[in-house]
Coordinates of C-alpha atoms and ligand atoms in Angstrom, one line a residue:
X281 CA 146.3 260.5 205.9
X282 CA 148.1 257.0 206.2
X283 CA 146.8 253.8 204.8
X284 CA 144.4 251.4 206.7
X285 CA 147.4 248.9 205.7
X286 CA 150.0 251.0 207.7
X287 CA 147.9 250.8 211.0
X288 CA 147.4 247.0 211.2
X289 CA 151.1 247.1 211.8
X290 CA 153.4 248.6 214.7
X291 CA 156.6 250.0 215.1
X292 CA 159.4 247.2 215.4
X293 CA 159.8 246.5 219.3
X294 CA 163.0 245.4 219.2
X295 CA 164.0 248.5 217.5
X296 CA 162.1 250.8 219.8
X297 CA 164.0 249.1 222.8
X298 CA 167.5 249.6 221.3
X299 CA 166.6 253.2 220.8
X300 CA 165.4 253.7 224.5
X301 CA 168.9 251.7 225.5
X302 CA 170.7 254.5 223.4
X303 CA 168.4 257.5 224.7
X304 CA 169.6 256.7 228.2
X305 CA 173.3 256.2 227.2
X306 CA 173.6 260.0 225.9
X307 CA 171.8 261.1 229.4
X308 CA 174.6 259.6 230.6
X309 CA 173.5 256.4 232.2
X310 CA 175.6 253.2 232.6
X311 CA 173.0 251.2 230.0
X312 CA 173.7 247.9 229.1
X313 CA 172.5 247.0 226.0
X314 CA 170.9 243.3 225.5
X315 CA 168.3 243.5 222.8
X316 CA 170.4 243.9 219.4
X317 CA 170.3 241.3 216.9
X318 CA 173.8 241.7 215.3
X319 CA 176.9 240.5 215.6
X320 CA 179.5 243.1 217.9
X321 CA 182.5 241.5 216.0
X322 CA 183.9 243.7 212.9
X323 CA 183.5 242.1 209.0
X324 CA 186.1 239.8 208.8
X325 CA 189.3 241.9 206.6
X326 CA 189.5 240.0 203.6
X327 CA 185.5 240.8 202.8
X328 CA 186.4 244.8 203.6
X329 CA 189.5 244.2 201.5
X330 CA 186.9 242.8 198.3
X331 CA 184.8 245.6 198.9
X332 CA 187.4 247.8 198.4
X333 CA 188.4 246.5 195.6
X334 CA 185.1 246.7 194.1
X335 CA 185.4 250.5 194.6
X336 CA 188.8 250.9 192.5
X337 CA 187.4 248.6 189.9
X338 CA 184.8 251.1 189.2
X339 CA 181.8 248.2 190.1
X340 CA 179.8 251.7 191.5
X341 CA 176.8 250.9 189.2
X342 CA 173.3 249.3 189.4
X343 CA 174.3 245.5 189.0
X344 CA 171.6 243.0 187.3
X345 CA 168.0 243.1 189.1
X346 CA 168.6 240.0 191.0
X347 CA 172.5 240.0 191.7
X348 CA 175.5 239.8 190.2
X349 CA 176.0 236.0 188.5
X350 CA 179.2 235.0 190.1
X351 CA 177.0 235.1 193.3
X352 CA 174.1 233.7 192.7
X353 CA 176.3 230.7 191.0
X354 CA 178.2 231.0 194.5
X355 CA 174.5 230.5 196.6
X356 CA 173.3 227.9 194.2
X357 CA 176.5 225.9 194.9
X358 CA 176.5 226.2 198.3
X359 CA 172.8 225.3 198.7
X360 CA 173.1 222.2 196.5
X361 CA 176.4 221.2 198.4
X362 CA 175.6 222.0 201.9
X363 CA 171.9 222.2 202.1
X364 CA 171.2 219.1 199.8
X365 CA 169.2 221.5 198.0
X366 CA 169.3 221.0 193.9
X367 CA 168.9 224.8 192.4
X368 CA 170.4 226.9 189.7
X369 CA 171.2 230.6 189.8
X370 CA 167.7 230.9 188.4
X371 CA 166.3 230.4 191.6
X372 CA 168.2 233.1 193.6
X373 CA 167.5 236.7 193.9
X374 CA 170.1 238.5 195.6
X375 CA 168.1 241.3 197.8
X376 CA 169.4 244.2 200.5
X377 CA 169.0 242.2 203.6
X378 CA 166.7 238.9 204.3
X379 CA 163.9 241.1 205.3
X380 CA 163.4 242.7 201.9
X381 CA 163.7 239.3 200.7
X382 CA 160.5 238.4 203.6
X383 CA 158.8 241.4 202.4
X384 CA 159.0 240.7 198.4
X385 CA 158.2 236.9 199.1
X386 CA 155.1 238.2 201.0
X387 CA 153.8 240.5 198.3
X388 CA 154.6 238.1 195.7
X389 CA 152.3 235.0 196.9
X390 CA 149.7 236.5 199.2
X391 CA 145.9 238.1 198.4
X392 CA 144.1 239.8 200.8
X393 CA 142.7 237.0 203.9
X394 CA 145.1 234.4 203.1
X395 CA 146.4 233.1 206.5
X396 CA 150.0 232.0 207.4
X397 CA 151.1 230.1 210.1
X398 CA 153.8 231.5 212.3
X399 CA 155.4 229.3 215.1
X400 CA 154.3 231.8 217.9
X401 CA 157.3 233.5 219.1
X402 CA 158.3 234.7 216.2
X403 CA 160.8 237.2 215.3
X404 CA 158.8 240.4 214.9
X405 CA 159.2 240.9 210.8
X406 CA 157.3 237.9 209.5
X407 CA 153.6 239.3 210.8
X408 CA 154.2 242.8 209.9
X409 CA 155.5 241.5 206.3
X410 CA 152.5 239.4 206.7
X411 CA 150.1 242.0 207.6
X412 CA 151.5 244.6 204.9
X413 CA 150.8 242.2 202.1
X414 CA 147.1 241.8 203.5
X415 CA 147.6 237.9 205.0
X416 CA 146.2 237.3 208.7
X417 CA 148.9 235.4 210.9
X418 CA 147.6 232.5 212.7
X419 CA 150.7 231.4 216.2
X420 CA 151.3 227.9 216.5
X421 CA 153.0 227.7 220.0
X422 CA 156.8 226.4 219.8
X423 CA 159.0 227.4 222.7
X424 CA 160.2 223.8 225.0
X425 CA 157.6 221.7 223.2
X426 CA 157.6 220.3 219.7
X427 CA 155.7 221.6 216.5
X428 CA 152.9 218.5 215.8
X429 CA 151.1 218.0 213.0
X430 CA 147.9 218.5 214.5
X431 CA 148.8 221.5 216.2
X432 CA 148.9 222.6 212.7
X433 CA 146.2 220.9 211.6
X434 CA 144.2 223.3 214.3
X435 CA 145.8 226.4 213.6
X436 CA 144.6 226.2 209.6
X437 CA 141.5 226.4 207.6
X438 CA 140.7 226.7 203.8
X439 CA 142.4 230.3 203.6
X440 CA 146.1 229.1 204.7
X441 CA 148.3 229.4 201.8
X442 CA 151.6 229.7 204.2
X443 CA 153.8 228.0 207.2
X444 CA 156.9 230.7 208.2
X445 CA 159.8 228.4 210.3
X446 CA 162.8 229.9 211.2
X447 CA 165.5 227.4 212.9
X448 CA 167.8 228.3 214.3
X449 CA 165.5 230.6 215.8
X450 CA 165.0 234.0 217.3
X451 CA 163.8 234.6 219.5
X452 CA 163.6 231.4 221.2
X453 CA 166.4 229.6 220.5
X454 CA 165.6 226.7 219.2
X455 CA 166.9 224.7 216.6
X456 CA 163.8 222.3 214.8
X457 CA 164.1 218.8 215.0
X458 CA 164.4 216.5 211.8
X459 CA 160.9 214.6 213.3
X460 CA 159.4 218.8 213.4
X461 CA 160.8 219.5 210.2
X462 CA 159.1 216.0 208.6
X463 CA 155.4 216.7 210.3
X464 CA 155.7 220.0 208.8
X465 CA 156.9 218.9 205.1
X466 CA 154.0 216.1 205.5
X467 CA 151.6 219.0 206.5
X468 CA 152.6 221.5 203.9
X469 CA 152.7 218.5 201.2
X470 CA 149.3 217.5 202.0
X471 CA 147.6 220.8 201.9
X472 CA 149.4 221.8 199.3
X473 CA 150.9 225.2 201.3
X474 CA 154.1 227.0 200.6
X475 CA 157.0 227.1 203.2
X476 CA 159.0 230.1 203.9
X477 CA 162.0 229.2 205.7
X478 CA 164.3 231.5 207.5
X479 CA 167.8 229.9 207.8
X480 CA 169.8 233.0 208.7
X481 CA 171.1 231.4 211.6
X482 CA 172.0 227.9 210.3
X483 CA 175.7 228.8 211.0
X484 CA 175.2 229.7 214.6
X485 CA 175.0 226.1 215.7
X486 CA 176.4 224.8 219.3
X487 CA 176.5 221.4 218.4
X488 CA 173.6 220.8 216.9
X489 CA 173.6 220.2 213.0
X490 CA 171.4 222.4 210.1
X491 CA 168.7 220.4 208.2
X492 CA 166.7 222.5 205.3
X493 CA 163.4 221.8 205.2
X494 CA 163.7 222.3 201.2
X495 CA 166.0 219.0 200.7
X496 CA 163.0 217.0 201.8
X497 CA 161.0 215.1 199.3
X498 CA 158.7 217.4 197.2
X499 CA 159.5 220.1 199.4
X500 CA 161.8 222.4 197.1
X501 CA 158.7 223.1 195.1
X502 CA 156.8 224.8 197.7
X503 CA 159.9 226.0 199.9
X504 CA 161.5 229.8 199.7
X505 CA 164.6 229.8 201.9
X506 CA 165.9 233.0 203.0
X507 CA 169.3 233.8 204.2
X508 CA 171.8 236.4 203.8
X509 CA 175.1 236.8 205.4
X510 CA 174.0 239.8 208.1
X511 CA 174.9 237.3 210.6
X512 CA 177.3 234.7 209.6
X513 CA 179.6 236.8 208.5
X514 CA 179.0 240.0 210.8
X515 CA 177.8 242.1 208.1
X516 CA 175.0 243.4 209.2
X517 CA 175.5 247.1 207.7
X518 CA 175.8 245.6 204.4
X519 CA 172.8 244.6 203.3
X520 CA 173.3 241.8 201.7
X521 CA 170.6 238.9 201.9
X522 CA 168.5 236.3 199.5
X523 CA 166.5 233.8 198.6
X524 CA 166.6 230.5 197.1
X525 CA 162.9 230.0 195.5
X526 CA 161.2 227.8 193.0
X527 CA 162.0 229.5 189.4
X528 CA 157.7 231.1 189.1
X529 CA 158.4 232.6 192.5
X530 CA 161.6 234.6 192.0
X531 CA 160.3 235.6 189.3
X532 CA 157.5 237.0 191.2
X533 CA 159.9 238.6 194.0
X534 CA 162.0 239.6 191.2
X535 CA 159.7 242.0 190.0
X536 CA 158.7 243.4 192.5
X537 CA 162.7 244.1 193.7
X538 CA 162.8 245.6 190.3
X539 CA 160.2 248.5 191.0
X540 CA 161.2 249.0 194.4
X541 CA 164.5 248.7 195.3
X542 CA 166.5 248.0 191.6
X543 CA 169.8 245.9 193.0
X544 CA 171.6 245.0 196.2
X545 CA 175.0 247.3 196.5
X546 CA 177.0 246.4 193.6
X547 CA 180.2 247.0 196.3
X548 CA 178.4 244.9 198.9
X549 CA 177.8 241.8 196.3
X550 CA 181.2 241.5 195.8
X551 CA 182.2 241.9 199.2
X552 CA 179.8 238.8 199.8
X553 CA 181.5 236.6 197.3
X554 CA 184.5 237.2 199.0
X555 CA 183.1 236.1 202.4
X556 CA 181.8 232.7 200.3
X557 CA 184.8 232.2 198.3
X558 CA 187.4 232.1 201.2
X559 CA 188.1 230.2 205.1
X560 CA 185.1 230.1 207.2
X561 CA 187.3 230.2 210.2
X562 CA 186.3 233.5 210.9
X563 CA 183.0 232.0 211.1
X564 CA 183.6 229.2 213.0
X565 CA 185.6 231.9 215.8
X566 CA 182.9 233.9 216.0
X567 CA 180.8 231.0 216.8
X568 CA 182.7 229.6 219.5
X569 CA 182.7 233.2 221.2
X570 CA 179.0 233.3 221.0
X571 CA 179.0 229.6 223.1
X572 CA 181.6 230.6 225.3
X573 CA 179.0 234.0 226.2
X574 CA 176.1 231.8 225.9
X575 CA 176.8 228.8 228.2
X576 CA 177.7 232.3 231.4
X577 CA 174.2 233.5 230.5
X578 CA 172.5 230.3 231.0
X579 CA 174.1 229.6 233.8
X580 CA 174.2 232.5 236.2
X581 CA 170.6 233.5 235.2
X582 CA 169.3 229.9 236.1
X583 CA 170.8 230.5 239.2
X584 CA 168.9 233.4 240.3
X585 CA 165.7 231.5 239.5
X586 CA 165.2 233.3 235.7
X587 CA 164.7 230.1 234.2
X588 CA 165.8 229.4 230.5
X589 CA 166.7 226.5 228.0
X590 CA 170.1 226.3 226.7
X591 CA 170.1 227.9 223.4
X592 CA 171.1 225.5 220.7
X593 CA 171.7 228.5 217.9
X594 CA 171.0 232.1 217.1
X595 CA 172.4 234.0 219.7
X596 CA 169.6 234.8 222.1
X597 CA 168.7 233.2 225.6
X598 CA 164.8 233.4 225.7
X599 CA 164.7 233.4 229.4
X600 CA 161.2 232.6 231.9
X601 CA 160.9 235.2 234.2
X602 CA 157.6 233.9 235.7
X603 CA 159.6 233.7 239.2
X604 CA 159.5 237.8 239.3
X605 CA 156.6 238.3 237.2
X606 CA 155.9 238.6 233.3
X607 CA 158.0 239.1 231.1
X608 CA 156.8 243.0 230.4
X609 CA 157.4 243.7 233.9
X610 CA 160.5 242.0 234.2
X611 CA 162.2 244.5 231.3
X612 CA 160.4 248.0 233.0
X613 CA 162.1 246.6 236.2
X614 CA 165.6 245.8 234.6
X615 CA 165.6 249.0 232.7
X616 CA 164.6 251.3 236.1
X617 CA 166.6 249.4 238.8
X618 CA 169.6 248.4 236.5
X619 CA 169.7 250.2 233.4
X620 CA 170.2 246.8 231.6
X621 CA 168.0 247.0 228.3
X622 CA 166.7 243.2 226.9
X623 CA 163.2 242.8 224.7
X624 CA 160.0 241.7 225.9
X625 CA 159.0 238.0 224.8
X626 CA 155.2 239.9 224.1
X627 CA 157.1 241.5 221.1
X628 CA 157.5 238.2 219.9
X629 CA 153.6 236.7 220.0
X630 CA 151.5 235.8 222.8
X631 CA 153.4 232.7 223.9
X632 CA 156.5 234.9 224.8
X633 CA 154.5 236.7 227.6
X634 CA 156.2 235.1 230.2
X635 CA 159.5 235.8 228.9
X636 CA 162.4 238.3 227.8
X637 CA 165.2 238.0 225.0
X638 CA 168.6 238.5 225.6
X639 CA 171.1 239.1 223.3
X640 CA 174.2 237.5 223.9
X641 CA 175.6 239.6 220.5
X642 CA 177.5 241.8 223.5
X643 CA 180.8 241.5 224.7
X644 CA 181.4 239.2 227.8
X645 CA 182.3 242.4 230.2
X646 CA 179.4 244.0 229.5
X647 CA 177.4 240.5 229.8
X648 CA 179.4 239.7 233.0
X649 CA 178.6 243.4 234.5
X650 CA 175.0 242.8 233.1
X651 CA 175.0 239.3 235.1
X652 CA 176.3 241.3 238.6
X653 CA 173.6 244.1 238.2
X654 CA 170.5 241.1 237.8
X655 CA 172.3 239.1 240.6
X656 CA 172.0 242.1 242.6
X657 CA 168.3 242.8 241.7
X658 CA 167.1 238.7 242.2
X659 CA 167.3 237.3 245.2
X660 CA 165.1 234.6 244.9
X661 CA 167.2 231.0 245.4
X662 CA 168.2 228.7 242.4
X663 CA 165.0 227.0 240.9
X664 CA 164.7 224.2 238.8
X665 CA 167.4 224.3 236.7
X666 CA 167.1 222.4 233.2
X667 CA 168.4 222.4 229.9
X668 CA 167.7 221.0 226.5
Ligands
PMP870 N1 165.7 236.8 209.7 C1 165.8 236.7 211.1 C2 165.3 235.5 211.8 C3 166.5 237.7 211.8 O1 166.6 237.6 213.1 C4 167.0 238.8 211.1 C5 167.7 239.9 211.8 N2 167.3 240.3 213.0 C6 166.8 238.9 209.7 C7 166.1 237.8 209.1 C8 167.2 240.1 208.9 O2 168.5 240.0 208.4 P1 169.0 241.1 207.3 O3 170.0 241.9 208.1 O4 169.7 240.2 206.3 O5 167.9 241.9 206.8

């Protein structure tokens, strides 16, 4: 009955593990909930206030395929100003969420067997978005060690037609270097591959700075960046994402948003000029919430021996549990003995086997009480402790 297609993909884990979190909360268990990948904070009021202007304005109705032009003037602005990236509204398409954005970039430029390099973990969209258009996913290992050309170089062959990078980065993360970025560029350049960039993230920065792979030389030509403002701005529930592509490409996505999906909410495209048009304090508030959160993480789980890196954005602490066994293990035990909920790294790719992800999207009671329960269940001493 269901397409070959369908079963060369699974059911997102990070997903299934917030649903298991909430299955145990209406048994009645104390759950603590560490795997979800959105903000807790509420939309800032001024962006509610714009949507609900929208509303009395009557702006109820399909808007223009790919977005209403005040905003995709507003993204090509802000991606020539603060991205260094020289576009026109012509190369945005404003979608519902980044991941339709993934998915229409995906069906756009890939046949069946073309390959795409993934930097192996990676968050769990890109190979099902890979795998549903008919590519093959080949992982390229980036967790504590750099991305090198040659580690490209192996990962390819004649069929690779596309690198995914996603800095800041979830899971692990990371945040690319400007030598990473350039090996990639001059990889991509000289085979002549396209680049899909995944910058969601590139305001969730503890004090490192945002470089876009596309304002490299002859990059923008063979660079789609996503983004959307699911995270920036705590609007998840809106669904409002896009991407900046050359003009052939958007085209491409274009149509296909066109026979799918027809427009982003007309009330949610306003509501996202708003959050562009006014003070990014809200943004800069939220940020320095998420490092105050981040910084107990790292610490108190370093000091029962789980090992992990200082994040340097995103808001997830990709954490070694090879001290208490892999990382699959680790979660079953978490969830029985503590009822504290995170994701297995082995969502994310084979390199995350030895890890878990935790979400510091979660208040700081809940992550303190979370802290207690794993202090109580680790009693190995303080390892090697080490950050970035
Ligand atoms: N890209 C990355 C790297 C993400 O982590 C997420 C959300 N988990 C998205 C895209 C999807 O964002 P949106 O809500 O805009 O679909």
């Amino acid at each position: 009955m269901l397409s070959k297609r369908l079963s060369r993909i699974e059911e997102s884990a990070t997903i299934k593990m917030g649903q298991i979190a909430k299955k145990l909360q209406e048994e009645g268990k104390a759950v603590l909930n560490f795997t979800l990948g959105e903000p807790d904070f509420k939309t800032p009021e001024h962006i509610c206030e714009a949507a609900k202007h929208a509303l009395d304005l009557g702006y109820t109705h399909y808007t223009s395929s790919a977005g209403i032009d005040e905003l995709r003037e507003k993204i090509a602005k802000k991606t020539t100003e603060e991205n260094k990236v020289d576009c026109t509204m012509e190369n945005v398409i404003v979608t519902p969420g980044a991941k339709q954005a993934i998915y229409e970039l995906m069906m756009s430029v890939l046949d069946y067997g073309d390959e795409v390099i993934l930097l192996d973990p990676a968050w769990v969209t890109f190979e099902a978005a890979v795998k549903l258009a008919g590519g093959n996913p080949k992982g390229v290992k980036r967790i504590e060690e750099e991305v090198k050309y040659e580690s490209l170089e192996a990962a390819s062959s004649e069929n690779t037609k596309l690198i995914v990078i996603n800095s800041p980065n979830n899971p692990a993360g990371y945040v690319l270097s400007e030598n990473e970025l350039k090996e990639i560029a001059e990889f991509a350049v000289a085979h002549d591959l396209l680049v899909l960039s995944d910058e969601i993230y590139e305001k969730i920065l503890y004090g490192r700075r945002h470089i876009s792979i596309a304002s490299f030389d002859s990059m923008q030509e063979r660079t789609v960046i996503i983004n959307g403002l699911s995270k920036t701005y705590a609007m998840t529930g809106w669904r409002i994402g896009y991407a900046v592509a050359p003009a052939a490409i958007q085209k491409g996505m274009l149509k296909i948003q066109q026979h799918s999906v027809s427009c982003a909410s007309s009330i949610a495209q306003y509501a996202a000029l708003a959050a562009f048009e006014n003070s990014q304090e809200c943004v800069n508030e939220m940020v320095a919430e998420f490092e105050r959160r981040r910084d107990v993480i790292v610490k108190r789980l370093n000091k029962v021996g789980l090992r992990c890196l200082d994040p340097e954005g995103a808001f997830y602490a990709f954490v070694n549990t090879s001290n208490y066994g892999n990382g699959d293990e680790f979660t079953e035990r978490l969830l029985k003995d503590a009822y504290v909920v995170v994701t297995p790294g082995s969502a994310f790719g084979a390199a995350g086997k030895d890890y878990i992800r935790f979400s510091f999207a979660a208040s700081m009671e809940n992550i303190l009480a979370g802290m207690d329960r794993i202090d109580a269940m680790c009693t190995l001493p303080s390892s090697s402790k080490y950050s970035r």
